[in-house]
Amino acid sequence: MNAAAQIIKTHVGIVGGGPAGLMLSHLLSKEGVGNIVIEKRDHETIRNTHRAGILEAGSVRMLTDTGVDGRVLTEGHRHDGIDLRFNGVSHRLDFQDLVGESVWLYPQNEVFVDLAAARKRDGGDVRFSVTDSEVLDLETGVPKIRFTDADGQYFEVHADIVVGADGSQGICKKAIPAEKRSDNFIAYPFAWFGILTEAPPSAPELIYANSEHGFALISQRSAHVQRMYFQCDPNEDAGGWTDEQIWDELQKRVDGPDGFTLKRGPIFEKMVLPFRSYVCEPLRHGNLFLAGDAGHTVPPTGAKGLNLALADVKVLFEAIDSFYSTGSPELLDGYSDTALERVWKAQNFSYWMTSMLHTREDQSSFERKRILGELAGVAASRYGQQYLAEAYTGWPHR
Ligand code: PHB
């Protein structure tokens, strides 16, 4: 380490300035628990990173009830249901009727913008564009983070607790010795081709479509911009597709006797999103705690990624707050088990939605028809619909 390193002493050092890290910082600061957030990307890069767009009611409440911002309620859109579409026929699931909840369409980058603005407004210590970050001494009472800030100054953070909220490719999970963690994961033989298009919405709510040509999701962003995805090969080259080819592929997957037709427009963003399911166990090593994608990833089909990250943060915040207000580490000791209970429910839901809606290339006629039987079973049963609706809108926060 450079001799000129400046020491920063604080309670909690947070690696990662995405929604999970910023939300934790916001909640801790409100309770007077000192913290610092470091993030290797710059504000603009995160703001322009397109991720999923569905917030559970519990996630919305975390933003509005803790004073982050109410913009989610004015700029976001409440959705009271989705369409499950298979064999070319749509089946609406009415979330309000089924479980008395809704979700909000509000893109993850807007959540980031709101949280970053709230941290700035409240004088939070958030350092973007840091380099050479490193976490160390995790098994001691003074875990540390080293980094170089955007001006080239070296720092060493001395904390009581380090939180890894640095995403699936971050440094924190890798800092846990391989023999001290178990990596649970599966890969899927497909990915999503995602687009943003300048067009009006094609339908009032999201459509999750299963077809013999593969899965498609018709999502939205605003009155003028729409988000859509279709199942593709993980090695697909997004640049190799013309707008017309993309629209034809999407349309093929939603075609049906009702004549439903997508509203087309110019496509201004194309990307391939590979996906896998992963859980690190436990979500703790010494005084390092993992939250969000740093500890687990889900395929996007169930729209659970960001919601799960915020649910982790809620549990972790309460544990840290309790540690500082009572001196008892009990809740911190329970963090990993408590968070993992929800994580595994969400893993199952995301896996289930993914396998029920996607089509495997080598699918036998038995498997194709079994999946249609499964979809029909869910769509025709109030209990089946309720299971999906409860998981989609989000299990209650503890
Ligand atoms: C999105 O709008 O980006 C989106 C919505 C629902 C999902 C995944 C992604 O399940």
Coordinates of C-alpha atoms and ligand atoms in Angstrom, one line a residue:
M1 CA 0.0 0.0 0.0
N2 CA 1.1 3.5 -0.7
A3 CA 2.5 5.2 2.4
A4 CA 0.3 8.3 1.7
A5 CA -2.9 6.3 2.2
Q6 CA -5.5 8.3 4.1
I7 CA -7.3 6.3 6.8
I8 CA -11.1 6.6 7.0
K9 CA -12.7 5.3 10.2
T10 CA -16.4 4.4 10.0
H11 CA -18.8 1.8 11.2
V12 CA -19.8 0.2 7.9
G13 CA -17.8 0.1 4.6
I14 CA -20.0 -0.7 1.6
V15 CA -18.5 -1.9 -1.6
G16 CA -20.9 -1.2 -4.5
G17 CA -23.0 1.9 -5.2
G18 CA -25.9 0.2 -7.1
P19 CA -29.4 0.2 -5.6
A20 CA -28.5 -2.3 -2.8
G21 CA -25.4 -0.4 -1.5
L22 CA -27.0 3.0 -1.7
M23 CA -30.2 1.8 0.0
L24 CA -28.2 0.3 2.8
S25 CA -26.2 3.5 3.1
H26 CA -29.4 5.6 3.2
L27 CA -31.0 3.5 5.9
L28 CA -27.9 3.4 8.1
S29 CA -27.3 7.2 7.8
K30 CA -30.9 7.8 8.8
E31 CA -30.2 6.0 12.1
G32 CA -26.9 7.7 12.6
V33 CA -24.7 4.7 11.7
G34 CA -21.6 6.0 9.9
N35 CA -20.9 4.5 6.5
I36 CA -19.1 5.0 3.2
V37 CA -19.9 3.6 -0.2
I38 CA -17.3 3.0 -2.9
E39 CA -18.2 2.2 -6.5
K40 CA -16.0 1.5 -9.4
R41 CA -18.3 2.7 -12.2
D42 CA -19.3 6.4 -12.7
H43 CA -22.7 7.8 -12.1
E44 CA -23.6 8.1 -15.8
T45 CA -22.6 4.5 -16.6
I46 CA -24.9 3.1 -13.9
R47 CA -27.6 5.5 -14.9
N48 CA -27.4 4.2 -18.5
T49 CA -27.2 0.5 -17.6
H50 CA -30.6 -1.0 -18.5
R51 CA -31.8 -3.6 -16.1
A52 CA -35.2 -5.0 -15.2
G53 CA -38.1 -2.8 -14.5
I54 CA -40.6 -4.4 -12.0
L55 CA -40.7 -3.4 -8.3
E56 CA -42.6 -5.4 -5.7
A57 CA -44.9 -3.4 -3.5
G58 CA -42.5 -3.9 -0.6
S59 CA -39.6 -2.4 -2.6
V60 CA -41.8 0.6 -3.5
R61 CA -42.6 1.1 0.2
M62 CA -38.8 1.0 1.0
L63 CA -38.3 3.9 -1.4
T64 CA -41.4 6.0 -0.3
D65 CA -41.6 5.3 3.4
T66 CA -37.9 5.9 4.2
G67 CA -37.8 9.3 2.4
V68 CA -35.8 8.3 -0.7
D69 CA -38.3 9.7 -3.1
G70 CA -41.9 9.5 -4.1
R71 CA -41.0 9.7 -7.8
V72 CA -41.7 5.9 -8.2
L73 CA -45.4 6.7 -7.5
T74 CA -45.6 9.6 -10.0
E75 CA -43.3 8.4 -12.7
G76 CA -43.7 4.7 -12.3
H77 CA -46.8 2.8 -13.3
R78 CA -48.8 0.5 -11.1
H79 CA -49.6 -2.8 -12.7
D80 CA -52.4 -4.9 -11.2
G81 CA -51.8 -8.0 -13.4
I82 CA -49.9 -9.7 -16.2
D83 CA -50.9 -11.8 -19.1
L84 CA -49.7 -15.4 -19.4
R85 CA -49.9 -16.3 -23.1
F86 CA -49.6 -19.7 -24.5
N87 CA -51.0 -21.5 -27.6
G88 CA -51.6 -18.0 -28.8
V89 CA -54.2 -17.2 -26.1
S90 CA -53.8 -14.7 -23.3
H91 CA -54.8 -15.5 -19.7
R92 CA -54.9 -12.5 -17.4
L93 CA -53.8 -12.9 -13.8
D94 CA -55.5 -10.2 -11.7
F95 CA -53.0 -9.6 -8.8
Q96 CA -55.4 -7.4 -6.9
D97 CA -58.2 -9.9 -7.0
L98 CA -55.8 -12.9 -6.3
V99 CA -53.6 -11.5 -3.6
G100 CA -54.6 -7.9 -3.0
E101 CA -51.2 -6.5 -4.3
S102 CA -49.7 -4.8 -7.3
V103 CA -46.3 -4.2 -8.7
W104 CA -44.8 -1.0 -10.2
L105 CA -43.1 -0.7 -13.5
Y106 CA -40.2 1.6 -12.6
P107 CA -36.8 0.8 -14.2
Q108 CA -33.8 -0.1 -12.0
N109 CA -31.8 2.8 -13.3
E110 CA -34.5 5.2 -12.0
V111 CA -34.2 3.6 -8.6
F112 CA -30.5 4.2 -8.8
V113 CA -31.0 7.8 -9.8
D114 CA -33.4 8.4 -6.9
L115 CA -31.1 6.7 -4.3
A116 CA -28.0 8.5 -5.6
A117 CA -29.8 11.9 -5.4
A118 CA -31.1 11.1 -1.9
R119 CA -27.6 10.3 -0.7
K120 CA -26.3 13.5 -2.2
R121 CA -29.1 15.5 -0.6
D122 CA -28.5 14.0 2.8
G123 CA -24.7 14.4 2.7
G124 CA -23.9 10.7 2.2
D125 CA -20.3 9.7 1.5
V126 CA -20.5 7.9 -1.9
R127 CA -17.3 7.7 -4.0
F128 CA -17.8 6.8 -7.6
S129 CA -15.1 5.9 -10.2
V130 CA -12.8 4.3 -7.6
T131 CA -10.0 1.9 -8.8
D132 CA -7.8 -0.8 -7.3
S133 CA -10.4 -1.7 -4.6
E134 CA -9.5 -4.5 -2.3
V135 CA -11.1 -5.9 0.9
L136 CA -8.9 -7.4 3.6
D137 CA -8.7 -8.5 7.3
L138 CA -12.3 -9.7 7.0
E139 CA -12.0 -12.2 9.8
T140 CA -10.7 -9.6 12.2
G141 CA -12.6 -7.0 14.3
V142 CA -11.4 -4.2 11.9
P143 CA -12.2 -5.3 8.3
K144 CA -10.8 -3.0 5.7
I145 CA -11.3 -1.6 2.2
R146 CA -8.6 -0.1 0.2
F147 CA -9.2 2.0 -2.9
T148 CA -8.0 4.8 -5.0
D149 CA -10.5 7.6 -5.6
A150 CA -11.2 9.4 -8.8
D151 CA -8.5 12.0 -8.0
G152 CA -5.8 9.3 -7.5
Q153 CA -5.7 9.5 -3.7
Y154 CA -5.2 6.2 -1.8
F155 CA -7.6 5.4 1.0
E156 CA -7.9 2.7 3.6
V157 CA -11.3 2.3 5.3
H158 CA -11.2 0.8 8.8
A159 CA -14.7 -0.4 9.6
D160 CA -16.5 -2.8 12.0
I161 CA -18.5 -4.3 9.1
V162 CA -17.9 -4.6 5.4
V163 CA -20.8 -5.1 3.1
G164 CA -20.3 -6.6 -0.4
A165 CA -23.1 -5.1 -2.6
D166 CA -20.8 -5.2 -5.6
G167 CA -22.8 -7.4 -8.0
S168 CA -22.2 -10.8 -9.4
Q169 CA -18.7 -10.0 -10.8
G170 CA -17.6 -8.0 -7.7
I171 CA -14.5 -8.5 -5.5
C172 CA -16.3 -9.3 -2.2
K173 CA -17.6 -12.8 -2.9
K174 CA -14.2 -13.7 -4.4
A175 CA -12.5 -12.6 -1.1
I176 CA -14.3 -15.5 0.7
P177 CA -11.9 -18.4 0.5
A178 CA -13.3 -21.2 -1.7
E179 CA -13.3 -23.7 1.1
K180 CA -15.4 -21.3 3.2
R181 CA -18.3 -20.9 0.8
S182 CA -20.5 -23.2 -1.3
D183 CA -21.3 -22.0 -4.8
N184 CA -24.7 -23.3 -5.9
F185 CA -25.5 -22.7 -9.5
I186 CA -27.1 -23.8 -12.7
A187 CA -26.6 -22.5 -16.3
Y188 CA -29.5 -22.3 -18.8
P189 CA -29.1 -23.2 -22.5
F190 CA -30.6 -19.9 -23.5
A191 CA -30.4 -16.1 -23.0
W192 CA -32.6 -13.1 -23.6
F193 CA -32.4 -10.8 -26.6
G194 CA -33.5 -7.4 -25.2
I195 CA -34.6 -4.3 -27.1
L196 CA -35.7 -0.8 -26.4
T197 CA -38.0 0.7 -29.0
E198 CA -39.6 4.0 -29.7
A199 CA -43.2 2.8 -30.0
P200 CA -46.5 3.0 -28.0
P201 CA -47.3 0.1 -25.7
S202 CA -48.7 -2.9 -27.5
A203 CA -50.8 -4.0 -24.5
P204 CA -52.0 -2.5 -21.2
E205 CA -49.9 -4.9 -19.1
L206 CA -46.8 -7.2 -19.4
I207 CA -47.2 -10.3 -21.5
Y208 CA -45.2 -13.4 -20.7
A209 CA -45.5 -15.6 -23.8
N210 CA -44.6 -19.2 -24.3
S211 CA -44.6 -20.4 -27.9
E212 CA -43.1 -23.2 -29.9
H213 CA -40.6 -20.6 -31.3
G214 CA -39.5 -19.7 -27.8
F215 CA -40.3 -17.3 -25.0
A216 CA -41.1 -13.6 -25.4
L217 CA -41.8 -10.9 -22.8
I218 CA -43.6 -7.7 -23.9
S219 CA -42.7 -5.2 -21.3
Q220 CA -42.9 -1.4 -21.2
R221 CA -41.0 1.7 -20.2
S222 CA -43.3 4.7 -20.9
A223 CA -46.0 6.0 -23.3
H224 CA -43.3 6.3 -26.0
V225 CA -40.6 3.7 -25.2
Q226 CA -41.1 -0.1 -24.8
R227 CA -38.9 -2.9 -23.6
M228 CA -39.2 -6.3 -25.0
Y229 CA -37.2 -9.6 -24.9
F230 CA -37.1 -12.8 -26.7
Q231 CA -35.4 -16.1 -25.9
C232 CA -32.2 -16.6 -27.9
D233 CA -29.0 -18.5 -28.0
P234 CA -26.4 -17.4 -25.3
N235 CA -23.9 -16.8 -28.2
E236 CA -26.3 -14.7 -30.3
D237 CA -24.8 -11.6 -31.8
A238 CA -27.3 -8.7 -31.1
G239 CA -25.6 -6.6 -33.8
G240 CA -26.4 -9.2 -36.5
W241 CA -30.2 -8.5 -36.4
T242 CA -32.1 -5.9 -38.4
D243 CA -35.1 -4.2 -36.8
E244 CA -37.4 -6.1 -39.2
Q245 CA -35.9 -9.5 -38.2
I246 CA -36.4 -8.7 -34.5
W247 CA -40.0 -7.6 -34.9
D248 CA -40.8 -10.7 -37.0
E249 CA -39.2 -12.9 -34.4
L250 CA -41.1 -11.2 -31.5
Q251 CA -44.4 -11.2 -33.5
K252 CA -44.0 -15.0 -34.3
R253 CA -43.9 -15.7 -30.5
V254 CA -47.1 -13.8 -29.7
D255 CA -49.2 -14.7 -32.8
G256 CA -52.6 -16.2 -32.0
P257 CA -56.2 -16.5 -33.2
D258 CA -57.0 -13.1 -31.5
G259 CA -54.8 -11.4 -34.1
F260 CA -52.7 -9.6 -31.4
T261 CA -50.2 -7.5 -33.2
L262 CA -47.1 -5.7 -31.7
K263 CA -46.9 -2.0 -32.3
R264 CA -43.5 -1.5 -34.1
G265 CA -41.1 1.4 -34.0
P266 CA -37.4 2.1 -34.4
I267 CA -35.2 -0.1 -32.1
F268 CA -32.5 2.0 -30.4
E269 CA -30.9 -0.5 -28.1
K270 CA -30.2 -4.2 -28.6
M271 CA -28.4 -6.5 -26.1
V272 CA -28.1 -10.2 -25.2
L273 CA -28.5 -11.0 -21.5
P274 CA -27.1 -14.4 -20.5
F275 CA -28.5 -15.8 -17.4
R276 CA -27.9 -18.3 -14.7
S277 CA -29.1 -19.1 -11.1
Y278 CA -26.5 -18.7 -8.4
V279 CA -26.4 -18.7 -4.6
C280 CA -23.3 -18.3 -2.4
E281 CA -23.7 -19.9 1.0
P282 CA -23.4 -18.5 3.6
L283 CA -23.8 -14.8 2.8
R284 CA -21.2 -14.0 5.4
H285 CA -17.5 -14.5 6.0
G286 CA -16.2 -13.0 9.3
N287 CA -17.3 -9.4 9.2
L288 CA -18.0 -9.4 5.5
F289 CA -21.7 -9.6 4.6
L290 CA -23.0 -10.1 1.0
A291 CA -26.2 -8.5 -0.3
G292 CA -28.0 -8.6 -3.6
D293 CA -26.3 -9.9 -6.8
A294 CA -23.0 -10.2 -4.9
G295 CA -24.4 -13.2 -3.1
H296 CA -27.0 -14.5 -5.5
T297 CA -28.3 -14.1 -9.1
V298 CA -31.7 -15.1 -10.6
P299 CA -32.7 -15.3 -14.2
P300 CA -34.9 -12.2 -15.0
T301 CA -38.1 -14.2 -15.8
G302 CA -39.5 -13.7 -12.3
A303 CA -38.4 -10.0 -12.1
K304 CA -36.9 -10.8 -8.7
G305 CA -33.2 -9.6 -8.9
L306 CA -33.5 -6.0 -7.6
N307 CA -36.4 -6.9 -5.3
L308 CA -34.3 -9.6 -3.7
A309 CA -31.4 -7.2 -3.2
L310 CA -33.6 -4.7 -1.5
A311 CA -35.1 -7.4 0.7
D312 CA -31.5 -8.5 1.7
V313 CA -30.7 -4.9 2.6
K314 CA -33.8 -4.5 4.8
V315 CA -32.8 -7.6 6.8
L316 CA -29.1 -6.5 6.9
F317 CA -30.0 -2.9 7.9
E318 CA -32.1 -4.1 10.8
A319 CA -29.3 -6.5 12.0
I320 CA -26.7 -3.7 11.8
D321 CA -29.0 -1.2 13.5
S322 CA -29.7 -3.6 16.3
F323 CA -26.0 -4.4 16.7
Y324 CA -25.3 -0.7 17.3
S325 CA -28.3 0.1 19.4
T326 CA -28.2 -3.0 21.7
G327 CA -24.7 -4.3 21.3
S328 CA -26.1 -7.7 20.5
P329 CA -24.8 -9.5 17.4
E330 CA -27.8 -11.9 17.4
L331 CA -29.5 -10.5 14.3
L332 CA -26.2 -10.2 12.4
D333 CA -25.5 -13.8 13.2
G334 CA -28.9 -14.7 11.8
Y335 CA -28.6 -12.5 8.6
S336 CA -27.4 -15.2 6.2
D337 CA -30.1 -17.8 7.2
T338 CA -32.8 -15.2 7.3
A339 CA -31.9 -13.7 3.9
L340 CA -31.3 -17.1 2.3
E341 CA -34.9 -18.2 3.2
R342 CA -36.3 -15.6 0.8
V343 CA -33.5 -16.1 -1.7
W344 CA -34.3 -19.8 -2.2
K345 CA -38.0 -19.1 -2.5
A346 CA -37.2 -16.6 -5.2
Q347 CA -34.7 -19.0 -6.8
N348 CA -37.4 -21.6 -7.1
F349 CA -39.9 -19.1 -8.5
S350 CA -37.5 -17.7 -11.1
Y351 CA -36.4 -21.2 -12.1
W352 CA -40.0 -22.3 -12.3
M353 CA -41.1 -19.4 -14.4
T354 CA -38.1 -19.8 -16.6
S355 CA -38.6 -23.5 -17.3
M356 CA -42.3 -23.2 -17.7
L357 CA -42.1 -20.4 -20.3
H358 CA -39.0 -21.2 -22.3
T359 CA -38.6 -23.7 -25.0
R360 CA -35.5 -26.0 -25.2
E361 CA -34.2 -26.7 -28.7
D362 CA -34.0 -30.4 -28.2
Q363 CA -37.5 -30.5 -26.6
S364 CA -39.4 -33.8 -27.1
S365 CA -43.1 -33.7 -28.0
F366 CA -43.7 -35.1 -24.5
E367 CA -41.9 -32.2 -22.9
R368 CA -43.5 -29.6 -25.1
K369 CA -47.0 -30.9 -24.2
R370 CA -46.2 -31.3 -20.6
I371 CA -45.2 -27.6 -20.4
L372 CA -48.5 -26.7 -22.0
G373 CA -50.3 -28.8 -19.5
E374 CA -48.4 -27.0 -16.7
L375 CA -49.4 -23.6 -18.1
A376 CA -53.0 -24.7 -18.5
G377 CA -53.0 -26.0 -15.0
V378 CA -51.8 -22.7 -13.6
A379 CA -54.1 -20.5 -15.8
A380 CA -57.2 -22.6 -15.1
S381 CA -56.7 -22.7 -11.3
R382 CA -57.3 -19.9 -8.8
Y383 CA -54.7 -21.6 -6.5
G384 CA -52.2 -21.9 -9.3
Q385 CA -52.7 -18.2 -10.3
Q386 CA -52.5 -17.2 -6.6
Y387 CA -49.1 -19.0 -6.2
L388 CA -47.7 -17.1 -9.2
A389 CA -49.3 -13.8 -8.1
E390 CA -48.0 -14.0 -4.5
A391 CA -44.5 -14.8 -5.6
Y392 CA -44.5 -12.2 -8.4
T393 CA -45.8 -9.3 -6.2
G394 CA -43.5 -10.4 -3.5
W395 CA -43.7 -12.3 -0.2
P396 CA -44.2 -9.9 2.8
H397 CA -41.0 -8.4 4.1
R398 CA -40.2 -9.6 7.6
Ligands
PHB1 C1 -38.3 -5.3 -17.8 O1 -39.2 -4.6 -18.1 O2 -37.1 -5.1 -18.0 C2 -38.6 -6.7 -17.2 C3 -39.9 -6.9 -16.7 C4 -40.2 -8.1 -16.2 C5 -39.3 -9.1 -16.1 C6 -38.0 -8.9 -16.6 C7 -37.7 -7.7 -17.1 O3 -39.7 -10.3 -15.6

